Coordinates of C-alpha atoms in Angstrom, one line a residue:
Chain K
M856 CA 42.0 -5.8 -2.5
H857 CA 44.3 -4.9 0.4
W858 CA 44.3 -7.4 3.3
T859 CA 45.9 -4.7 5.4
I860 CA 42.7 -2.6 5.0
L861 CA 40.5 -5.6 5.8
W862 CA 42.0 -6.9 9.0
P863 CA 40.8 -4.0 11.3
I864 CA 37.4 -4.4 9.8
L865 CA 37.4 -8.2 10.5
V866 CA 38.4 -7.4 14.1
F867 CA 35.5 -5.0 14.3
F868 CA 33.1 -7.7 12.9
L869 CA 34.6 -10.1 15.5
G870 CA 33.9 -7.5 18.3
L871 CA 30.3 -7.2 17.2
S872 CA 29.9 -10.9 17.1
V873 CA 31.2 -11.2 20.7
A874 CA 29.1 -8.4 21.9
S875 CA 26.0 -9.9 20.4
L876 CA 26.7 -13.4 21.7
W877 CA 27.1 -12.0 25.2
A878 CA 23.9 -10.1 24.8
Q879 CA 22.1 -13.2 23.5
R880 CA 23.2 -15.1 26.6
R881 CA 21.9 -12.4 28.8
A882 CA 18.7 -12.1 26.8
R883 CA 17.9 -15.8 27.2
L884 CA 18.1 -15.5 31.0
Q885 CA 15.9 -12.3 31.0
A886 CA 13.4 -13.9 28.6
Q887 CA 12.9 -16.8 31.0
R888 CA 12.2 -14.3 33.9
H889 CA 10.3 -11.5 32.2
G890 CA 8.9 -12.9 29.0
F891 CA 10.2 -13.3 25.5
V892 CA 8.4 -10.5 23.7
G893 CA 9.5 -7.8 26.2
E894 CA 13.0 -9.0 26.0
Y895 CA 13.3 -9.6 22.3
F896 CA 11.7 -6.3 21.2
L897 CA 12.6 -4.0 24.2
G898 CA 15.5 -5.6 26.1
S899 CA 13.2 -6.0 29.2
R900 CA 13.5 -2.2 29.8
S901 CA 17.1 -2.7 31.0
L902 CA 19.0 0.1 29.4
K903 CA 21.1 2.3 31.6
G904 CA 21.5 6.0 30.7
F905 CA 24.8 5.8 28.9
V906 CA 23.8 2.8 26.7
L907 CA 20.5 4.6 26.0
A908 CA 22.4 7.6 24.8
M909 CA 24.7 5.5 22.6
T910 CA 22.0 3.5 21.0
L911 CA 19.9 6.6 20.3
F912 CA 22.9 8.3 18.7
A913 CA 24.0 5.2 16.8
T914 CA 20.5 4.6 15.5
Y915 CA 20.2 8.2 14.3
G916 CA 23.7 8.5 12.8
S917 CA 23.9 6.5 9.6
V918 CA 26.0 6.0 6.5
S919 CA 24.8 9.4 5.2
S920 CA 26.3 11.1 8.2
F921 CA 29.7 9.8 7.1
V922 CA 29.3 10.0 3.3
S923 CA 26.5 12.3 1.9
G924 CA 26.7 15.0 4.6
P925 CA 30.5 15.6 4.4
G926 CA 30.3 15.3 0.6
L927 CA 27.7 18.0 0.4
A928 CA 29.7 20.2 2.8
W929 CA 32.7 19.8 0.5
Q930 CA 30.5 21.0 -2.3
Y931 CA 28.6 23.9 -0.5
G932 CA 30.9 24.8 2.3
L933 CA 29.8 26.0 5.7
G934 CA 26.3 26.4 4.3
W935 CA 25.8 22.7 4.6
V936 CA 27.0 22.9 8.2
V937 CA 24.1 25.3 8.7
F938 CA 21.8 22.6 7.3
A939 CA 23.2 20.1 9.7
A940 CA 23.1 22.4 12.7
P941 CA 19.6 21.5 14.0
Q942 CA 21.2 18.4 15.3
I943 CA 22.3 20.4 18.3
I944 CA 18.8 20.0 19.7
T945 CA 18.1 16.5 18.4
G946 CA 20.0 14.9 21.2
F947 CA 17.8 16.1 24.1
L948 CA 14.5 16.9 22.3
L949 CA 13.0 13.4 22.0
L950 CA 14.1 12.4 25.5
G951 CA 12.9 15.6 27.1
V952 CA 9.6 15.8 25.3
L953 CA 8.6 12.1 25.2
G954 CA 11.2 10.2 27.1
K955 CA 9.5 10.0 30.5
K956 CA 5.9 10.0 29.2
L957 CA 6.7 7.0 27.0
G958 CA 8.4 5.2 29.8
L959 CA 5.6 5.9 32.3
V960 CA 2.7 5.0 29.9
S961 CA 4.4 1.9 28.3
R962 CA 5.1 0.4 31.8
A963 CA 1.5 1.0 32.9
T964 CA 0.0 -0.5 29.8
G965 CA 2.6 -3.2 29.0
A966 CA 3.2 -1.7 25.5
V967 CA 6.4 -2.7 23.8
T968 CA 6.1 -0.8 20.6
I969 CA 5.2 2.8 19.6
V970 CA 2.3 1.4 17.5
D971 CA 1.0 -0.4 20.6
L972 CA 0.7 3.0 22.3
I973 CA -0.8 4.7 19.3
R974 CA -3.4 2.0 18.9
L975 CA -4.2 2.0 22.6
R976 CA -4.5 5.8 22.9
F977 CA -6.7 6.2 19.9
N978 CA -8.6 2.9 20.3
S979 CA -8.2 2.3 16.6
R980 CA -7.0 -0.9 15.0
L981 CA -7.0 0.8 11.6
L982 CA -4.7 3.6 12.8
G983 CA -2.4 1.0 14.3
D984 CA -2.3 -1.1 11.1
V985 CA -1.7 2.0 8.9
C986 CA 1.3 3.0 11.2
A987 CA 2.7 -0.6 11.3
V988 CA 2.5 -1.1 7.5
A989 CA 4.0 2.4 6.8
L990 CA 6.8 1.6 9.3
L991 CA 7.5 -1.7 7.5
V992 CA 7.6 -0.1 4.0
F993 CA 9.7 2.8 5.0
F994 CA 12.1 0.8 7.2
T995 CA 12.7 -1.8 4.5
A996 CA 13.6 1.0 2.0
M997 CA 15.8 2.7 4.6
M998 CA 17.6 -0.6 5.4
T999 CA 18.1 -1.1 1.6
G1000 CA 19.6 2.4 1.3
Q1001 CA 21.9 1.8 4.2
F1002 CA 23.1 -1.5 2.8
I1003 CA 23.8 0.1 -0.6
G1004 CA 25.6 3.0 0.9
G1005 CA 27.6 1.0 3.3
A1006 CA 28.6 -1.6 0.7
A1007 CA 29.7 1.2 -1.7
I1008 CA 32.0 2.9 0.8
F1009 CA 33.4 -0.5 1.9
A1010 CA 34.0 -1.7 -1.6
Q1011 CA 35.5 1.6 -2.9
A1012 CA 37.9 2.2 0.0
A1013 CA 38.9 -1.5 0.5
G1014 CA 39.1 -2.5 -3.2
L1015 CA 36.5 -5.2 -2.7
D1016 CA 33.8 -6.5 -5.1
P1017 CA 30.6 -4.7 -4.0
F1018 CA 28.7 -8.0 -3.9
W1019 CA 31.0 -9.5 -1.3
A1020 CA 31.3 -6.3 0.7
L1021 CA 27.6 -6.1 1.0
L1022 CA 27.2 -9.8 1.8
A1023 CA 29.9 -9.6 4.5
F1024 CA 28.6 -6.8 6.7
A1025 CA 24.9 -7.2 5.9
S1026 CA 24.7 -10.9 6.8
L1027 CA 26.5 -10.2 10.1
V1028 CA 24.0 -7.5 11.2
V1029 CA 21.0 -9.5 10.1
L1030 CA 22.2 -12.5 12.0
Y1031 CA 23.0 -10.8 15.3
T1032 CA 19.8 -8.9 15.2
T1033 CA 17.8 -12.0 14.5
F1034 CA 19.3 -14.1 17.3
G1035 CA 20.1 -11.4 19.8
G1036 CA 17.1 -9.1 19.5
Y1037 CA 16.9 -5.7 21.1
R1038 CA 19.5 -6.3 23.7
A1039 CA 22.1 -7.3 21.1
V1040 CA 21.1 -4.3 19.0
T1041 CA 21.7 -1.9 21.8
W1042 CA 25.0 -3.4 23.0
T1043 CA 26.4 -3.5 19.5
D1044 CA 25.1 0.1 19.0
T1045 CA 27.2 1.2 22.0
L1046 CA 30.3 -0.4 20.5
C1047 CA 29.4 1.2 17.1
A1048 CA 28.9 4.6 18.7
F1049 CA 32.4 4.6 20.1
L1050 CA 33.8 3.6 16.7
M1051 CA 31.8 6.3 14.9
I1052 CA 33.4 8.9 17.2
A1053 CA 36.8 7.3 16.6
G1054 CA 36.0 7.5 12.8
L1055 CA 35.6 11.2 13.1
F1056 CA 39.0 11.7 14.6
F1057 CA 40.7 9.5 12.0
L1058 CA 39.0 11.4 9.2
A1059 CA 40.2 14.6 10.8
Y1060 CA 43.7 13.1 11.0
A1061 CA 43.5 12.3 7.3
I1062 CA 42.9 16.0 6.6
F1063 CA 45.4 17.5 9.0
K1064 CA 48.3 15.2 8.6
N1065 CA 49.7 16.9 5.5
V1066 CA 48.9 20.5 6.3
P1067 CA 50.8 22.8 8.7
D1068 CA 47.7 24.0 10.6
L1069 CA 44.0 24.7 10.4
S1070 CA 44.5 28.3 9.2
S1071 CA 46.3 27.2 6.1
L1072 CA 43.3 25.0 5.2
L1073 CA 40.9 27.9 5.7
V1074 CA 43.1 30.2 3.5
S1075 CA 43.1 27.5 0.8
I1076 CA 39.3 27.3 1.0
Q1077 CA 38.9 31.1 1.0
S1078 CA 41.1 31.3 -2.1
Q1079 CA 38.9 28.7 -3.9
A1080 CA 35.8 30.6 -2.9
T1081 CA 36.9 33.6 -4.9
Q1082 CA 37.1 31.6 -8.1
A1083 CA 34.4 32.0 -10.7
Q1084 CA 31.4 29.7 -10.5
R1085 CA 32.3 28.6 -7.0
P1086 CA 29.9 28.9 -4.1
D1087 CA 30.9 31.1 -1.1
F1088 CA 32.4 28.2 0.9
L1089 CA 32.6 30.4 4.0
G1090 CA 29.1 31.9 3.8
P1091 CA 26.1 30.6 5.6
N1092 CA 24.1 29.8 2.5
A1093 CA 26.8 29.1 -0.1
G1094 CA 26.4 32.6 -1.6
G1095 CA 22.7 32.0 -2.2
T1096 CA 23.1 28.5 -3.7
L1097 CA 21.3 27.1 -0.7
P1098 CA 18.0 28.8 -0.2
W1099 CA 17.3 30.2 3.3
T1100 CA 14.0 28.4 3.2
L1101 CA 15.8 25.1 2.7
L1102 CA 18.1 25.8 5.7
L1103 CA 15.1 26.8 7.8
S1104 CA 13.3 23.6 6.7
A1105 CA 16.2 21.6 8.2
W1106 CA 15.0 22.6 11.7
I1107 CA 11.9 20.6 11.0
L1108 CA 13.4 17.7 9.1
V1109 CA 16.4 17.0 11.2
G1110 CA 15.4 19.0 14.3
F1111 CA 11.9 19.1 15.7
G1112 CA 10.6 16.5 13.4
T1113 CA 12.9 13.8 14.8
I1114 CA 10.5 13.5 17.7
G1115 CA 8.4 11.5 15.3
L1116 CA 11.0 8.9 14.3
P1117 CA 9.7 5.6 15.7
Q1118 CA 13.1 3.9 15.7
S1119 CA 14.3 6.5 18.1
A1120 CA 11.1 6.9 20.1
V1121 CA 10.9 3.1 20.9
R1122 CA 14.2 3.6 22.9
C1123 CA 12.3 5.9 25.2
M1124 CA 10.5 2.8 26.4
S1125 CA 13.5 0.7 27.1
Y1126 CA 15.4 2.3 29.9
Q1127 CA 15.5 1.5 33.6
N1128 CA 14.6 4.6 35.5
A1129 CA 14.2 8.4 35.3
Q1130 CA 17.8 9.1 36.0
D1131 CA 18.7 7.1 32.9
V1132 CA 16.7 9.6 30.8
H1133 CA 18.5 12.5 32.4
T1134 CA 21.9 11.0 31.8
A1135 CA 21.1 10.2 28.3
M1136 CA 19.8 13.7 27.5
I1137 CA 23.2 15.2 28.4
V1138 CA 25.3 12.5 26.7
T1139 CA 23.3 12.4 23.5
T1140 CA 23.3 16.2 23.2
I1141 CA 27.1 16.3 23.5
V1142 CA 27.8 13.3 21.2
C1143 CA 25.2 14.0 18.6
G1144 CA 26.1 17.7 18.2
F1145 CA 29.9 17.0 18.3
L1146 CA 29.9 14.1 15.9
L1147 CA 27.2 15.0 13.4
I1148 CA 28.4 18.6 13.0
G1149 CA 32.0 17.5 13.2
L1150 CA 31.6 15.1 10.3
T1151 CA 30.1 17.9 8.2
L1152 CA 33.0 20.1 9.1
V1153 CA 35.4 17.4 8.0
G1154 CA 33.8 17.5 4.5
F1155 CA 34.1 21.3 4.5
L1156 CA 37.8 21.2 5.6
A1157 CA 38.6 18.6 3.0
R1158 CA 38.0 21.3 0.4
G1159 CA 41.2 22.8 1.6
L1160 CA 43.3 19.8 0.4
P1161 CA 44.4 20.7 -3.2
D1162 CA 45.0 17.0 -4.2
L1163 CA 41.5 15.9 -3.2
T1164 CA 39.3 16.4 -6.2
L1165 CA 36.4 14.7 -7.8
A1166 CA 36.0 14.1 -11.5
T1167 CA 33.5 16.3 -13.3
G1168 CA 30.0 14.9 -12.7
Q1169 CA 31.2 12.5 -10.0
S1170 CA 28.9 12.3 -7.0
T1171 CA 30.1 14.0 -3.8
D1172 CA 29.4 10.6 -2.1
Y1173 CA 32.8 9.5 -3.4
L1174 CA 34.6 12.2 -1.4
I1175 CA 35.0 10.4 1.9
P1176 CA 36.0 7.0 0.3
K1177 CA 38.6 9.0 -1.8
L1178 CA 39.9 10.8 1.3
I1179 CA 40.3 7.5 3.2
S1180 CA 42.0 5.6 0.3
T1181 CA 44.3 8.4 -0.8
Q1182 CA 45.3 10.1 2.4
L1183 CA 45.8 7.2 4.8
N1184 CA 48.0 4.1 4.8
P1185 CA 46.1 0.8 4.4
T1186 CA 45.9 0.0 8.1
L1187 CA 44.6 3.4 9.1
A1188 CA 42.2 3.4 6.1
G1189 CA 40.8 0.1 7.4
I1190 CA 40.4 1.5 10.9
T1191 CA 38.8 4.7 9.6
L1192 CA 36.4 2.7 7.4
I1193 CA 35.0 1.1 10.6
G1194 CA 33.3 4.4 11.5
P1195 CA 30.9 4.5 8.5
L1196 CA 30.4 0.8 8.6
A1197 CA 29.5 1.0 12.3
A1198 CA 27.0 3.8 11.5
T1199 CA 25.4 1.7 8.8
M1200 CA 25.1 -1.5 10.8
S1201 CA 23.8 0.2 14.0
T1202 CA 21.1 2.0 12.0
V1203 CA 20.1 -1.2 10.1
S1204 CA 19.9 -3.3 13.3
S1205 CA 17.6 -0.7 15.0
L1206 CA 15.4 -0.5 11.9
L1207 CA 15.3 -4.3 11.5
I1208 CA 14.2 -5.1 15.1
A1209 CA 11.6 -2.4 15.0
A1210 CA 10.3 -3.6 11.7
S1211 CA 10.1 -7.1 13.0
S1212 CA 8.1 -5.9 16.1
A1213 CA 5.7 -4.2 13.7
I1214 CA 4.9 -7.6 12.2
I1215 CA 4.9 -9.7 15.3
K1216 CA 3.5 -7.3 17.9
D1217 CA 1.5 -4.8 16.0
L1218 CA 0.0 -6.9 13.2
L1219 CA -0.1 -10.4 14.6
M1220 CA -0.3 -10.3 18.4
S1221 CA -2.7 -7.5 18.4
R1222 CA -5.1 -9.9 16.6
G1223 CA -4.4 -12.7 19.1
F1224 CA -2.5 -14.6 16.5
F1225 CA -0.4 -16.5 19.0
Q1226 CA -3.0 -17.1 21.7
K1227 CA -4.3 -20.2 20.2
R1228 CA -0.9 -21.5 19.2
A1229 CA 1.9 -23.1 21.2
P1230 CA 3.7 -20.3 23.2
Q1231 CA 7.1 -21.1 21.8
R1232 CA 5.8 -20.2 18.4
V1233 CA 6.3 -16.6 19.1
H1234 CA 10.1 -17.2 19.6
Q1235 CA 10.4 -18.9 16.3
V1236 CA 8.2 -16.6 14.3
S1237 CA 9.8 -13.5 15.8
R1238 CA 13.3 -14.6 14.8
L1239 CA 12.0 -15.8 11.4
S1240 CA 10.4 -12.4 10.7
T1241 CA 13.6 -10.6 11.6
L1242 CA 15.6 -12.8 9.4
V1243 CA 13.2 -12.6 6.4
L1244 CA 12.9 -8.8 6.6
G1245 CA 16.7 -8.5 6.7
L1246 CA 17.1 -10.8 3.8
I1247 CA 14.4 -8.9 1.8
A1248 CA 16.3 -5.6 2.4
L1249 CA 19.5 -7.4 1.4
G1250 CA 17.9 -8.7 -1.7
F1251 CA 16.7 -5.2 -2.7
A1252 CA 20.2 -3.9 -2.1
M1253 CA 21.7 -6.5 -4.4
H1254 CA 19.1 -5.7 -7.1
P1255 CA 18.3 -2.1 -6.6
T1256 CA 15.1 -0.8 -8.0
D1257 CA 14.0 2.8 -8.7
A1258 CA 10.9 2.3 -6.6
M1259 CA 12.9 1.3 -3.5
A1260 CA 15.4 4.2 -4.1
W1261 CA 12.5 6.6 -4.3
I1262 CA 10.8 5.3 -1.1
N1263 CA 14.2 5.6 0.7
I1264 CA 14.5 9.3 -0.3
A1265 CA 10.9 9.8 1.0
A1266 CA 11.4 7.7 4.1
F1267 CA 12.8 10.1 6.6
G1268 CA 10.2 12.8 6.1
G1269 CA 7.5 10.2 5.4
L1270 CA 8.1 8.6 8.8
E1271 CA 8.0 11.9 10.6
L1272 CA 4.7 12.8 8.9
I1273 CA 3.2 9.4 9.9
F1274 CA 4.2 9.4 13.5
L1275 CA 5.0 13.0 14.7
L1276 CA 1.5 14.4 15.0
P1277 CA -0.2 11.2 16.3
L1278 CA 2.5 10.9 19.0
L1279 CA 2.3 14.5 20.0
G1280 CA -1.5 14.4 19.9
A1281 CA -1.6 11.1 21.8
F1282 CA 0.3 12.5 24.7
F1283 CA -0.4 16.2 24.7
W1284 CA -3.8 16.9 23.2
P1285 CA -6.8 15.2 24.9
R1286 CA -9.0 16.3 22.1
A1287 CA -7.0 14.4 19.4
N1288 CA -8.7 11.3 18.1
A1289 CA -8.2 8.5 15.6
K1290 CA -10.0 10.2 12.7
G1291 CA -7.9 13.3 13.2
A1292 CA -4.7 11.2 13.3
L1293 CA -5.7 9.3 10.2
A1294 CA -6.6 12.5 8.4
S1295 CA -3.2 14.0 9.3
I1296 CA -1.4 10.9 7.9
V1297 CA -3.4 10.9 4.6
V1298 CA -3.1 14.6 4.0
G1299 CA 0.6 14.8 5.1
Q1300 CA 1.7 11.9 2.9
A1301 CA -0.4 13.1 -0.1
I1302 CA 1.2 16.6 0.0
Y1303 CA 4.7 15.2 0.7
L1304 CA 4.8 12.5 -2.0
H1305 CA 3.1 14.8 -4.5
I1306 CA 5.8 17.5 -4.0
L1307 CA 8.6 14.9 -4.1
Y1308 CA 7.3 13.1 -7.2
W1309 CA 6.6 16.2 -9.2
K1310 CA 9.6 18.1 -7.8
T1311 CA 7.4 21.1 -7.2
D1312 CA 9.2 24.2 -6.1
I1313 CA 7.7 25.6 -3.0
G1314 CA 9.9 28.6 -2.5
G1315 CA 12.9 26.4 -1.6
F1316 CA 11.2 24.8 1.4
H1317 CA 11.7 21.1 1.9
A1318 CA 8.6 19.1 1.1
V1319 CA 8.2 18.2 4.8
V1320 CA 7.3 21.7 5.7
P1321 CA 4.1 22.2 3.7
A1322 CA 3.2 18.6 4.3
L1323 CA 3.4 19.1 8.0
L1324 CA 1.4 22.3 7.9
G1325 CA -1.3 20.5 5.9
A1326 CA -1.2 17.5 8.2
T1327 CA -1.5 19.7 11.3
L1328 CA -4.5 21.5 9.9
A1329 CA -6.2 18.2 9.0
F1330 CA -5.5 16.8 12.4
I1331 CA -7.0 19.8 14.3
V1332 CA -10.0 20.3 12.0
V1333 CA -11.0 16.6 11.9
S1334 CA -10.4 16.0 15.6
L1335 CA -12.5 19.0 16.6
K1336 CA -15.3 18.1 14.1
T1337 CA -15.6 14.5 15.4
A1338 CA -16.3 13.0 18.8
P1339 CA -13.5 13.1 21.4
D1340 CA -12.0 9.9 22.8
R1341 CA -13.5 8.9 26.1
H1342 CA -12.4 5.3 26.4
D1343 CA -10.9 3.8 29.5
A1344 CA -7.3 3.9 28.2
M1345 CA -7.3 7.7 28.3
K1346 CA -6.5 7.4 32.0
Y1347 CA -3.0 6.2 31.0
F1348 CA -2.3 9.3 29.0
F1349 CA -3.9 12.2 30.8
P1350 CA -4.6 13.1 34.4
S1351 CA -8.2 13.2 35.4
E1352 CA -8.8 17.0 34.9
K1353 CA -7.5 16.9 31.3
R1354 CA -9.6 13.9 30.0
P1355 CA -12.6 14.8 27.9
S1356 CA -15.7 14.5 30.0
Chain J
M1115 CA 20.7 1.6 47.4
L1116 CA 18.6 0.0 44.7
M1117 CA 15.1 -1.1 45.3
S1118 CA 13.4 -3.2 42.8
T1119 CA 9.8 -2.3 42.4
S1120 CA 9.1 -4.4 39.3
P1121 CA 10.7 -7.4 37.8
T1122 CA 11.8 -5.4 34.8
T1123 CA 13.0 -2.1 36.2
Q1124 CA 15.0 -0.7 39.1
T1125 CA 14.5 2.5 41.0
T1126 CA 16.7 4.3 43.4
S1127 CA 15.9 5.0 47.0
D1128 CA 16.2 8.8 46.5
E1129 CA 13.4 8.9 43.9
A1130 CA 10.3 10.8 44.9
S1131 CA 7.0 9.0 45.0
Y1132 CA 3.9 10.3 43.2
T1133 CA 0.6 9.1 42.0
Y1134 CA 0.2 8.2 38.4
D1135 CA -1.7 11.5 37.6
D1136 CA 1.0 13.5 39.4
A1137 CA 3.6 11.8 37.3
L1138 CA 1.7 12.6 34.1
R1139 CA 1.5 16.3 35.1
I1140 CA 5.2 16.4 35.9
T1141 CA 6.2 14.8 32.5
H1142 CA 3.9 17.2 30.8
R1143 CA 5.6 20.1 32.4
E1144 CA 9.0 18.8 31.6
A1145 CA 8.0 18.3 28.0
K1146 CA 6.8 21.9 27.7
V1147 CA 10.0 23.2 29.3
T1148 CA 12.1 21.1 26.9
G1149 CA 10.1 22.3 23.9
W1150 CA 10.7 25.9 25.0
V1151 CA 14.4 25.4 25.5
A1152 CA 14.6 24.0 22.0
V1153 CA 12.7 27.0 20.6
I1154 CA 15.1 29.4 22.4
I1155 CA 18.1 27.6 21.1
T1156 CA 16.7 27.8 17.6
L1157 CA 16.0 31.5 17.9
F1158 CA 19.5 32.1 19.3
F1159 CA 21.0 30.2 16.3
W1160 CA 19.1 32.1 13.7
G1161 CA 19.3 35.4 15.5
S1162 CA 23.0 35.3 15.8
L1163 CA 23.4 34.1 12.3
W1164 CA 21.2 36.7 10.8
L1165 CA 22.8 39.6 12.7
T1166 CA 26.4 38.6 11.9
K1167 CA 26.1 37.0 8.4
A1168 CA 27.3 40.1 6.7
S1169 CA 30.1 40.8 9.1
E1170 CA 33.7 40.2 7.8
L1171 CA 35.1 39.6 11.2
T1172 CA 36.9 36.3 11.6
W1173 CA 38.8 34.5 14.3
H1174 CA 41.6 32.3 13.0
G1175 CA 39.9 32.2 9.7
W1176 CA 36.5 31.2 11.0
P1177 CA 33.7 33.7 10.2
L1178 CA 32.0 35.3 13.2
W1179 CA 28.5 34.1 12.2
F1180 CA 29.8 30.5 12.3
L1181 CA 31.4 30.9 15.7
L1182 CA 28.3 32.5 17.3
S1183 CA 25.5 30.5 15.7
V1184 CA 27.0 27.0 15.3
V1185 CA 29.7 26.8 17.9
G1186 CA 27.9 29.1 20.3
G1187 CA 24.6 27.3 19.6
F1188 CA 26.2 23.9 20.4
I1189 CA 27.7 25.2 23.7
L1190 CA 24.4 26.8 24.6
S1191 CA 22.5 23.5 23.9
V1192 CA 24.9 21.5 26.2
L1193 CA 24.6 24.1 29.0
A1194 CA 20.8 24.3 28.6
V1195 CA 20.3 20.5 28.8
V1196 CA 22.5 20.3 31.9
I1197 CA 20.5 23.0 33.6
L1198 CA 17.3 21.5 32.4
V1199 CA 18.2 18.1 33.9
K1200 CA 19.7 19.4 37.1
C1201 CA 17.2 22.1 38.0
T1202 CA 13.9 21.3 36.3
F1203 CA 13.6 17.5 35.8
K1204 CA 12.5 15.4 38.7
R1205 CA 13.5 11.9 39.6
F1206 CA 10.6 9.7 40.4
S1207 CA 9.5 6.1 39.9
L1208 CA 8.0 5.4 36.6
D1209 CA 6.5 2.1 37.7
L1210 CA 3.1 3.4 38.5
K1211 CA -0.5 2.6 37.6
P1212 CA -3.5 4.9 37.4
Q1213 CA -5.4 4.9 40.7
D1214 CA -8.6 3.4 39.3
T1215 CA -6.8 0.5 37.7
P1216 CA -8.2 -2.8 39.1
A1217 CA -5.6 -5.1 40.6
S1218 CA -6.7 -7.8 38.2
E1219 CA -6.2 -5.7 35.1
H1220 CA -3.8 -7.5 32.9
A1221 CA -1.3 -5.0 31.6
H1222 CA 1.6 -7.2 30.5
E1223 CA 1.9 -9.9 27.9
H1224 CA 2.7 -13.2 29.6
L1225 CA 4.2 -15.1 26.8
P1226 CA 7.3 -17.3 27.2

């Protein structure tokens, strides 16, 4: 273990702690004025545009952005950059399509969660419960995956025991989320976003410091591409190794489908005014595209370093830790490690506070659980639920199970299949109803999980594509075959001429 | 100058004022335009990639298809969102209620 690697990370942890304590202080004042639930789960809708952009980006970018993505780009070349490219639209798509609608409707209805809005729009407790439970299951698995990935890179690059590496950063993020709530999450996300960007530059430095220029790297990569049994590193589909259908699927999975990610969508309810959305659209587009594609390019360019190799059969997830530990001095290695750690912690904190809101707001408060109890109960139970959920994910990370790993793999697409169509239907299709939404969820999940479990080849398409097609068909057919929604809450979602008569 | 119109949010004095239904119509239009912009960028990306993937032209070692589709696509998306925001999106207060909402309708959770 090198203390020279650890000290920058300890300074980072200290910075997060200070930011969260500051946020907690502010949160206490706001909670007194505007109510605990709105403050703890939505920061009293106080986010300015730049912070909104940073928290969206930090929530979306995760440990896989720093580890798996670059590793696969090292393996497949620019073809994996093609896979990552849909993220040039991710930045503005959610905010432009749903940002102001969510802001408008959530203010008028007092909703503080995405499930609140879905339950209200479709007038269905069952649909709300299904969405809340699915969110809880998938988010717990995703947090577990983030903890495992973050601990691995921390332990490998810093020479730490994985147990202590995990305990160190996981306990910090669980604690500041528990006691600081949404405001602490977004403030620490902003700090993490800057450090993620810095991490990209340090990784690039690790590559370029020992080469004369960029052209020499590309020449080295080109020469490797001509070797037998190597993919075409400079081609758009790795010489056929990456099916075009998979690359097209990425525009659903990490492109248009990201509209349906609830951990991102909830941020569209937490800003101050319309200008904040506009600012965030521009900033997020620039930052998301630059960083997420930039990181993949780092992995591609690392192929040009002759000394950077992996043992036969070794996972490409080891590439970035190896790059950090072999190419940088201990202090710079420690500073560079902050990037992926920041990505992990920012994603976990967002998932954790949203998962806690699913329990408190979506499952308990929607049933009037706190109305007959002392009001201060909601403070205690909210914090307790956040803490317990965080500890459960930490527990799974310390004792990984195959089931949790499998759910994590399915989580990203699974969440999109649960929330994308109900959200789009809720806000854009007056004829959409609860039965249609439920049918889309059941059909979508069934197709998706079947394909993933049996590893069915569907012409190279990612499982989310046929699942989404099936879910869409189910949504339309069942909605049209059953009665439209005509309840009073429709006035919040559609102007008078669009509501079913 | 900032005017506070609700305890939890702030609006600026140069925001237009609309009814709730008008605001819904505007957000619907903005959403459609955003969707179309995303589709156009997607088509540009795949069109430029497909048309140039077989080309052996490079610039400083970078293949032409990469420069056009990935780099060009990124630049196009940044330009598109700036134009979208500056020319198409409207600034208006989001603290609105539907016109037939009774004054007594309880919309907010009042928990400590």
